[in-house]
Amino acid sequence: MYHTSNPEPDTAIDRTVPEFPVAQLSDEDKYFNSYKPPSYLPRIEDEVRSFIEFHATTSGKPIALVTSGGTTVPLENNTVRFIDNFSAGTRGATSAENFLENGYAVIFLHREFSLLPYSRHYSHTTNCFLDYMTEANDKIEIKPNYAEKMLKVLRKYKDAKESRSLLLIPFTTVNQYLFTLKSVSELLHRVESKALFYLAAAVSDFFLPQSRTPQHKIQSQDGGGKLVVDLEQVPKFLSRLVENWAPSAMIISFKLETDDSILIKKAKTALQRYQHQLVIGNLLQTRKKEVVFVNSKGEEKWIRLTPEQVEENLEIESLIIPEVVQVHNQWINRK
Ligand code: PAZ
């Protein structure tokens, strides 16, 4: 078992790693040439390879790669402190469940310890998981008011497990995310020409180059009582994904903004820059109630929960995924 949140065993800083300049044409390639992949990556590749083979040869299910949760940017090699973001992985985990219900096999590339499909219903609530249980005749039982819903979730979970339709792949840092995404994409591309990429993870735009990452915990007296962090831009990996890693796949990226006046423009710019198929835009403040699909023709389509649906606690992913499946099918049958 590997844990992505543990530091790499050889945490000694490698001063031979060059610090590369900002914003050059092939920053993506430089990144992958300059940095080390996580040591556990070959094990992940084995798992992904056999998952893809199984679905290509046996189940025939289309595969969706769903990314989920936030990436960290470690400030120390033996990481005590890191920069993180707000994402809990709700969008990714809920979408993964909906993809599974729509007949997909799902590779769930997620931030370790963020929300997971199925367990999410019980893991991150204000209840302790023991609050769902009660004691009766010296035995443990699910409390009757939770039992009906839990049985439904259990059945779906068992179905996903027994049909080998869900593969959980963790990451913690932005470096682990990028290397794992690259590997999984290349493996998918080799076998499955109709794969769907649904990139809902909140990936850091900035990172601290290894050449400037101290090996040990930063001491408060080191910087005269201040901590000044000088970050570089994370390479725009989406262009590599679209052009090189998985050129035959359908790629959906997410765009998160907080200012509604720039959301559509940013989504359109991303589509023009990376030439992929769809951007799903959302605002931090309203992301659980509305999203906008922007396609490569520049068309916009809003998906919104009605006030009644909000009242019933309907999850917007149950509206998003059928729409995505439709777009994916049209894309597969486009020729
Ligand atoms: O994890 P969550 O459900 O709280 O948030 C989901 C989200 C807002 C991170 C996702 O919908 C999204 O927009 N991801 C891409 C973020 C970006 O890099 O722009």
Tab-separated table of C-alpha atoms and ligand atoms in Angstrom:
chain	number	residue	atom	x	y	z
A	1	MET	CA	0.000	0.000	0.000
A	2	TYR	CA	1.367	3.423	-0.884
A	3	HIS	CA	0.403	6.729	0.692
A	4	THR	CA	0.785	9.807	-1.419
A	5	SER	CA	0.723	12.103	1.605
A	6	ASN	CA	4.018	10.702	2.954
A	7	PRO	CA	7.256	12.347	1.822
A	8	GLU	CA	9.315	10.448	-0.733
A	9	PRO	CA	11.937	8.212	0.959
A	10	ASP	CA	14.838	10.029	-0.683
A	11	THR	CA	13.861	13.460	0.487
A	12	ALA	CA	17.414	14.771	0.095
A	13	ILE	CA	17.210	17.810	-2.097
A	14	ASP	CA	18.707	17.362	-5.520
A	15	ARG	CA	20.630	20.534	-6.329
A	16	THR	CA	21.405	19.298	-9.821
A	17	VAL	CA	17.781	19.872	-10.787
A	18	PRO	CA	17.920	23.089	-12.797
A	19	GLU	CA	15.626	25.964	-11.998
A	20	PHE	CA	13.925	26.730	-15.265
A	21	PRO	CA	12.719	30.104	-16.427
A	22	VAL	CA	9.077	31.088	-16.409
A	23	ALA	CA	6.710	31.065	-19.383
A	24	GLN	CA	8.632	29.490	-22.205
A	25	LEU	CA	7.118	27.548	-25.049
A	26	SER	CA	7.912	24.033	-23.874
A	27	ASP	CA	7.583	24.468	-20.133
A	28	GLU	CA	5.498	21.291	-19.937
A	29	ASP	CA	8.243	19.149	-21.442
A	30	LYS	CA	10.860	20.814	-19.296
A	31	TYR	CA	8.813	20.073	-16.236
A	32	PHE	CA	8.585	16.362	-16.958
A	33	ASN	CA	12.245	16.170	-17.926
A	34	SER	CA	13.401	18.050	-14.858
A	35	TYR	CA	11.327	16.537	-12.072
A	36	LYS	CA	11.169	13.040	-10.712
A	37	PRO	CA	7.998	10.990	-10.994
A	38	PRO	CA	6.674	9.597	-7.690
A	39	SER	CA	8.452	6.353	-6.772
A	40	TYR	CA	5.162	4.397	-6.549
A	41	LEU	CA	4.097	5.323	-10.110
A	42	PRO	CA	4.962	1.927	-11.692
A	43	ARG	CA	2.516	0.254	-9.273
A	44	ILE	CA	-0.227	2.638	-10.277
A	45	GLU	CA	0.560	2.000	-13.930
A	46	ASP	CA	0.152	-1.751	-13.397
A	47	GLU	CA	-3.259	-1.242	-11.768
A	48	VAL	CA	-4.397	1.133	-14.495
A	49	ARG	CA	-3.133	-1.129	-17.270
A	50	SER	CA	-5.071	-4.154	-16.019
A	51	PHE	CA	-8.207	-2.028	-15.388
A	52	ILE	CA	-8.117	-0.697	-18.952
A	53	GLU	CA	-7.418	-4.149	-20.420
A	54	PHE	CA	-10.299	-5.655	-18.463
A	55	HIS	CA	-12.817	-3.108	-19.701
A	56	ALA	CA	-11.481	-3.109	-23.259
A	57	THR	CA	-11.596	-6.907	-23.550
A	58	THR	CA	-14.304	-8.042	-21.123
A	59	SER	CA	-16.882	-5.496	-19.976
A	60	GLY	CA	-16.841	-3.235	-23.039
A	61	LYS	CA	-17.685	-0.260	-20.813
A	62	PRO	CA	-16.481	3.175	-21.871
A	63	ILE	CA	-13.886	4.578	-19.476
A	64	ALA	CA	-14.077	7.985	-17.806
A	65	LEU	CA	-11.048	9.413	-16.090
A	66	VAL	CA	-12.378	11.674	-13.344
A	67	THR	CA	-9.944	13.928	-11.489
A	68	SER	CA	-10.999	15.259	-8.129
A	69	GLY	CA	-9.900	17.332	-5.141
A	70	GLY	CA	-7.111	19.848	-4.668
A	71	THR	CA	-3.374	19.480	-5.155
A	72	THR	CA	-0.844	20.571	-2.534
A	73	VAL	CA	2.325	22.569	-3.068
A	74	PRO	CA	4.853	21.467	-0.431
A	75	LEU	CA	7.016	24.232	1.043
A	76	GLU	CA	9.488	21.747	2.502
A	77	ASN	CA	10.824	18.422	1.226
A	78	ASN	CA	10.021	16.741	4.537
A	79	THR	CA	6.676	18.413	4.336
A	80	VAL	CA	5.263	20.063	7.418
A	81	ARG	CA	3.746	23.015	5.574
A	82	PHE	CA	2.114	23.188	2.191
A	83	ILE	CA	-0.179	25.402	0.144
A	84	ASP	CA	-3.578	23.878	-0.507
A	85	ASN	CA	-6.962	24.886	-1.876
A	86	PHE	CA	-10.600	24.603	-0.843
A	87	SER	CA	-11.695	21.628	-2.950
A	88	ALA	CA	-13.175	18.746	-0.966
A	89	GLY	CA	-13.717	16.584	-4.042
A	90	THR	CA	-17.509	16.781	-3.950
A	91	ARG	CA	-17.848	17.418	-7.677
A	92	GLY	CA	-15.475	14.610	-8.605
A	93	ALA	CA	-16.827	11.966	-6.206
A	94	THR	CA	-20.471	12.720	-6.996
A	95	SER	CA	-19.780	12.785	-10.732
A	96	ALA	CA	-17.949	9.450	-10.509
A	97	GLU	CA	-21.033	7.842	-8.937
A	98	ASN	CA	-23.189	9.247	-11.716
A	99	PHE	CA	-20.812	8.011	-14.419
A	100	LEU	CA	-20.935	4.525	-12.885
A	101	GLU	CA	-24.731	4.637	-12.885
A	102	ASN	CA	-24.602	5.621	-16.544
A	103	GLY	CA	-22.626	2.511	-17.497
A	104	TYR	CA	-19.074	3.876	-17.408
A	105	ALA	CA	-15.999	2.382	-15.795
A	106	VAL	CA	-14.269	5.123	-13.797
A	107	ILE	CA	-10.636	5.804	-13.014
A	108	PHE	CA	-10.924	8.147	-10.054
A	109	LEU	CA	-7.728	10.182	-9.768
A	110	HIS	CA	-8.261	11.936	-6.479
A	111	ARG	CA	-6.582	13.793	-3.673
A	112	GLU	CA	-5.902	11.221	-0.995
A	113	PHE	CA	-8.351	11.542	1.925
A	114	SER	CA	-10.738	13.763	-0.040
A	115	LEU	CA	-14.292	12.598	-0.750
A	116	LEU	CA	-14.673	9.194	-2.433
A	117	PRO	CA	-17.646	7.830	-4.374
A	118	TYR	CA	-20.139	6.108	-2.034
A	119	SER	CA	-18.215	6.560	1.232
A	120	ARG	CA	-18.660	10.329	0.766
A	121	HIS	CA	-22.213	9.982	2.049
A	122	TYR	CA	-20.849	9.090	5.481
A	123	SER	CA	-17.199	10.080	5.719
A	124	HIS	CA	-17.060	13.863	5.883
A	125	THR	CA	-20.351	14.701	7.612
A	126	THR	CA	-20.583	16.290	11.037
A	127	ASN	CA	-21.763	12.899	12.283
A	128	CYS	CA	-19.234	10.387	13.497
A	129	PHE	CA	-19.759	7.176	11.467
A	130	LEU	CA	-20.754	5.450	14.714
A	131	ASP	CA	-23.745	7.807	14.910
A	132	TYR	CA	-25.274	5.837	12.034
A	133	MET	CA	-25.337	2.718	14.183
A	134	THR	CA	-27.124	1.422	17.198
A	135	GLU	CA	-26.948	-1.554	19.515
A	136	ALA	CA	-29.745	-4.118	19.602
A	137	ASN	CA	-29.610	-7.496	21.375
A	138	ASP	CA	-25.841	-7.377	21.713
A	139	LYS	CA	-25.496	-6.742	17.986
A	140	ILE	CA	-24.700	-3.634	15.994
A	141	GLU	CA	-27.316	-2.353	13.521
A	142	ILE	CA	-27.833	0.624	11.246
A	143	LYS	CA	-30.294	3.086	12.784
A	144	PRO	CA	-33.666	2.686	11.028
A	145	ASN	CA	-33.787	6.341	9.861
A	146	TYR	CA	-30.524	5.864	7.920
A	147	ALA	CA	-31.027	2.265	6.777
A	148	GLU	CA	-33.054	2.820	3.608
A	149	LYS	CA	-30.654	5.313	2.067
A	150	MET	CA	-27.588	3.343	3.216
A	151	LEU	CA	-28.917	0.167	1.596
A	152	LYS	CA	-29.271	2.002	-1.732
A	153	VAL	CA	-25.716	3.352	-1.459
A	154	LEU	CA	-24.404	-0.079	-0.411
A	155	ARG	CA	-25.995	-1.775	-3.424
A	156	LYS	CA	-24.472	0.725	-5.835
A	157	TYR	CA	-21.085	0.430	-4.139
A	158	LYS	CA	-21.168	-3.378	-4.264
A	159	ASP	CA	-22.176	-3.289	-7.889
A	160	ALA	CA	-19.271	-0.974	-8.772
A	161	LYS	CA	-16.885	-3.218	-6.831
A	162	GLU	CA	-18.098	-6.559	-8.162
A	163	SER	CA	-18.070	-5.325	-11.749
A	164	ARG	CA	-14.548	-3.905	-11.206
A	165	SER	CA	-15.812	-0.598	-12.545
A	166	LEU	CA	-14.132	1.801	-10.127
A	167	LEU	CA	-10.391	2.267	-9.767
A	168	LEU	CA	-9.181	4.644	-7.057
A	169	ILE	CA	-5.850	6.349	-7.730
A	170	PRO	CA	-4.587	8.871	-5.165
A	171	PHE	CA	-2.325	11.927	-5.335
A	172	THR	CA	-1.404	14.619	-2.859
A	173	THR	CA	1.055	17.055	-4.416
A	174	VAL	CA	0.764	18.853	-7.725
A	175	ASN	CA	3.869	16.975	-8.916
A	176	GLN	CA	2.264	13.606	-8.145
A	177	TYR	CA	-0.912	14.748	-9.886
A	178	LEU	CA	0.878	15.799	-13.077
A	179	PHE	CA	3.011	12.671	-13.392
A	180	THR	CA	0.090	10.365	-12.620
A	181	LEU	CA	-2.228	12.152	-15.041
A	182	LYS	CA	0.401	11.883	-17.773
A	183	SER	CA	0.895	8.144	-17.183
A	184	VAL	CA	-2.790	7.294	-16.965
A	185	SER	CA	-3.559	9.365	-20.073
A	186	GLU	CA	-0.865	7.670	-22.117
A	187	LEU	CA	-2.025	4.226	-21.004
A	188	LEU	CA	-5.620	5.072	-21.835
A	189	HIS	CA	-4.649	6.426	-25.227
A	190	ARG	CA	-2.843	3.216	-26.131
A	191	VAL	CA	-5.875	1.006	-25.584
A	192	GLU	CA	-9.056	3.030	-25.513
A	193	SER	CA	-9.744	5.508	-28.272
A	194	LYS	CA	-13.084	6.760	-26.927
A	195	ALA	CA	-12.110	7.586	-23.376
A	196	LEU	CA	-13.612	10.558	-21.614
A	197	PHE	CA	-11.523	12.897	-19.475
A	198	TYR	CA	-13.468	14.845	-16.852
A	199	LEU	CA	-10.960	17.100	-15.152
A	200	ALA	CA	-12.673	18.417	-12.032
A	201	ALA	CA	-9.598	18.552	-9.760
A	202	ALA	CA	-8.570	21.979	-8.508
A	203	VAL	CA	-4.952	21.982	-9.665
A	204	SER	CA	-2.599	24.573	-8.283
A	205	ASP	CA	-1.501	27.228	-10.783
A	206	PHE	CA	1.766	27.756	-8.908
A	207	PHE	CA	4.441	25.550	-7.436
A	208	LEU	CA	7.767	25.824	-5.639
A	209	PRO	CA	10.635	24.454	-7.764
A	210	GLN	CA	12.623	21.672	-6.115
A	211	SER	CA	15.804	23.698	-6.383
A	212	ARG	CA	14.296	26.178	-3.912
A	213	THR	CA	12.507	23.731	-1.639
A	214	PRO	CA	14.323	23.364	1.695
A	215	GLN	CA	14.882	19.836	2.896
A	216	HIS	CA	13.732	20.423	6.457
A	217	LYS	CA	11.027	22.353	8.255
A	218	ILE	CA	11.422	26.094	7.716
A	219	GLN	CA	12.498	27.753	10.962
A	220	SER	CA	10.667	30.917	11.946
A	221	GLN	CA	13.915	32.811	12.619
A	222	ASP	CA	15.358	31.980	9.159
A	223	GLY	CA	13.735	34.821	7.245
A	224	GLY	CA	13.975	37.456	9.976
A	225	GLY	CA	10.467	36.652	11.159
A	226	LYS	CA	8.961	36.639	7.633
A	227	LEU	CA	8.235	33.910	5.168
A	228	VAL	CA	8.501	35.068	1.574
A	229	VAL	CA	7.459	32.389	-0.917
A	230	ASP	CA	8.427	32.844	-4.551
A	231	LEU	CA	6.379	30.455	-6.702
A	232	GLU	CA	6.589	29.563	-10.390
A	233	GLN	CA	3.716	28.869	-12.740
A	234	VAL	CA	2.673	25.233	-13.117
A	235	PRO	CA	3.085	24.286	-16.797
A	236	LYS	CA	-0.115	24.338	-18.834
A	237	PHE	CA	-0.356	20.566	-19.026
A	238	LEU	CA	-3.725	20.604	-20.824
A	239	SER	CA	-2.042	21.354	-24.141
A	240	ARG	CA	0.179	18.263	-23.707
A	241	LEU	CA	-2.813	16.155	-22.754
A	242	VAL	CA	-4.791	17.196	-25.824
A	243	GLU	CA	-1.914	17.090	-28.298
A	244	ASN	CA	0.325	14.276	-27.076
A	245	TRP	CA	-0.860	12.187	-24.162
A	246	ALA	CA	-4.406	11.358	-25.242
A	247	PRO	CA	-5.150	12.966	-28.620
A	248	SER	CA	-7.950	10.501	-29.380
A	249	ALA	CA	-9.913	11.118	-26.168
A	250	MET	CA	-12.721	13.542	-25.458
A	251	ILE	CA	-11.514	16.073	-22.918
A	252	ILE	CA	-13.672	18.117	-20.589
A	253	SER	CA	-11.967	20.611	-18.329
A	254	PHE	CA	-13.496	22.692	-15.561
A	255	LYS	CA	-13.022	26.394	-15.094
A	256	LEU	CA	-13.531	27.870	-11.669
A	257	GLU	CA	-13.867	31.599	-11.126
A	258	THR	CA	-15.196	33.836	-8.386
A	259	ASP	CA	-16.032	36.816	-10.646
A	260	ASP	CA	-19.035	35.996	-12.836
A	261	SER	CA	-18.136	38.672	-15.380
A	262	ILE	CA	-15.072	36.725	-16.590
A	263	LEU	CA	-16.260	33.109	-16.395
A	264	ILE	CA	-17.478	32.658	-19.982
A	265	LYS	CA	-14.545	34.531	-21.463
A	266	LYS	CA	-12.068	32.380	-19.523
A	267	ALA	CA	-13.854	29.208	-20.621
A	268	LYS	CA	-13.730	30.298	-24.281
A	269	THR	CA	-10.068	31.268	-24.004
A	270	ALA	CA	-9.240	27.819	-22.586
A	271	LEU	CA	-11.040	26.131	-25.494
A	272	GLN	CA	-9.206	28.258	-28.041
A	273	ARG	CA	-5.859	27.716	-26.360
A	274	TYR	CA	-6.074	23.963	-25.802
A	275	GLN	CA	-8.453	22.949	-28.609
A	276	HIS	CA	-10.340	20.401	-26.516
A	277	GLN	CA	-14.062	19.681	-26.654
A	278	LEU	CA	-15.812	21.202	-23.639
A	279	VAL	CA	-15.279	23.484	-20.659
A	280	ILE	CA	-17.664	23.331	-17.731
A	281	GLY	CA	-17.598	26.700	-16.008
A	282	ASN	CA	-18.619	27.255	-12.428
A	283	LEU	CA	-18.415	29.956	-9.794
A	284	LEU	CA	-17.118	29.177	-6.341
A	285	GLN	CA	-20.206	30.731	-4.763
A	286	THR	CA	-22.832	28.876	-6.831
A	287	ARG	CA	-21.016	25.735	-8.025
A	288	LYS	CA	-23.434	23.357	-6.326
A	289	LYS	CA	-26.474	24.961	-7.996
A	290	GLU	CA	-25.398	25.948	-11.498
A	291	VAL	CA	-22.720	25.296	-14.111
A	292	VAL	CA	-22.299	26.366	-17.718
A	293	PHE	CA	-21.233	24.125	-20.611
A	294	VAL	CA	-19.173	26.019	-23.181
A	295	ASN	CA	-18.298	24.060	-26.320
A	296	SER	CA	-15.718	24.560	-29.047
A	297	LYS	CA	-18.278	26.346	-31.237
A	298	GLY	CA	-18.588	28.938	-28.472
A	299	GLU	CA	-22.117	27.810	-27.542
A	300	GLU	CA	-23.179	28.162	-23.896
A	301	LYS	CA	-25.654	26.040	-22.008
A	302	TRP	CA	-26.495	26.605	-18.370
A	303	ILE	CA	-27.524	23.728	-16.146
A	304	ARG	CA	-29.332	24.871	-13.021
A	305	LEU	CA	-31.125	23.240	-10.140
A	306	THR	CA	-34.628	24.602	-9.637
A	307	PRO	CA	-35.493	25.911	-6.129
A	308	GLU	CA	-37.566	22.726	-5.626
A	309	GLN	CA	-34.591	20.546	-6.575
A	310	VAL	CA	-32.387	22.493	-4.163
A	311	GLU	CA	-35.012	21.940	-1.472
A	312	GLU	CA	-34.984	18.178	-2.195
A	313	ASN	CA	-31.154	18.133	-1.914
A	314	LEU	CA	-30.809	16.957	-5.503
A	315	GLU	CA	-27.163	16.988	-6.530
A	316	ILE	CA	-26.372	18.979	-9.648
A	317	GLU	CA	-24.058	16.183	-10.859
A	318	SER	CA	-27.177	14.081	-11.475
A	319	LEU	CA	-28.055	16.677	-14.161
A	320	ILE	CA	-24.503	17.313	-15.383
A	321	ILE	CA	-23.498	13.704	-16.089
A	322	PRO	CA	-26.426	12.668	-18.364
A	323	GLU	CA	-25.705	15.837	-20.360
A	324	VAL	CA	-21.990	14.947	-20.528
A	325	VAL	CA	-22.825	11.379	-21.592
A	326	GLN	CA	-24.960	12.750	-24.418
A	327	VAL	CA	-22.149	15.042	-25.574
A	328	HIS	CA	-19.684	12.139	-25.333
A	329	ASN	CA	-21.933	9.880	-27.444
A	330	GLN	CA	-22.353	12.589	-30.081
A	331	TRP	CA	-18.589	13.021	-30.122
A	332	ILE	CA	-18.004	9.250	-30.515
A	333	ASN	CA	-20.514	9.084	-33.386
A	334	ARG	CA	-19.354	12.304	-35.029
A	335	LYS	CA	-17.786	10.695	-38.130
B	1	PAZ	O1	-14.394	19.834	-4.902
B	1	PAZ	P1	-15.558	20.763	-4.918
B	1	PAZ	O2	-16.818	20.062	-5.301
B	1	PAZ	O3	-15.674	21.535	-3.654
B	1	PAZ	O4	-15.250	21.862	-6.052
B	1	PAZ	C1	-15.295	21.490	-7.404
B	1	PAZ	C2	-14.474	22.449	-8.266
B	1	PAZ	C3	-15.010	23.856	-8.127
B	1	PAZ	C4	-13.020	22.411	-7.822
B	1	PAZ	C5	-14.605	21.983	-9.747
B	1	PAZ	O5	-15.920	22.044	-10.148
B	1	PAZ	C6	-13.726	22.824	-10.667
B	1	PAZ	O6	-14.102	23.855	-11.146
B	1	PAZ	N1	-12.485	22.361	-10.919
B	1	PAZ	C7	-11.501	23.075	-11.733
B	1	PAZ	C8	-10.902	24.215	-10.969
B	1	PAZ	C9	-9.977	25.044	-11.858
B	1	PAZ	O7	-8.831	24.650	-11.941
B	1	PAZ	O8	-10.394	26.048	-12.443
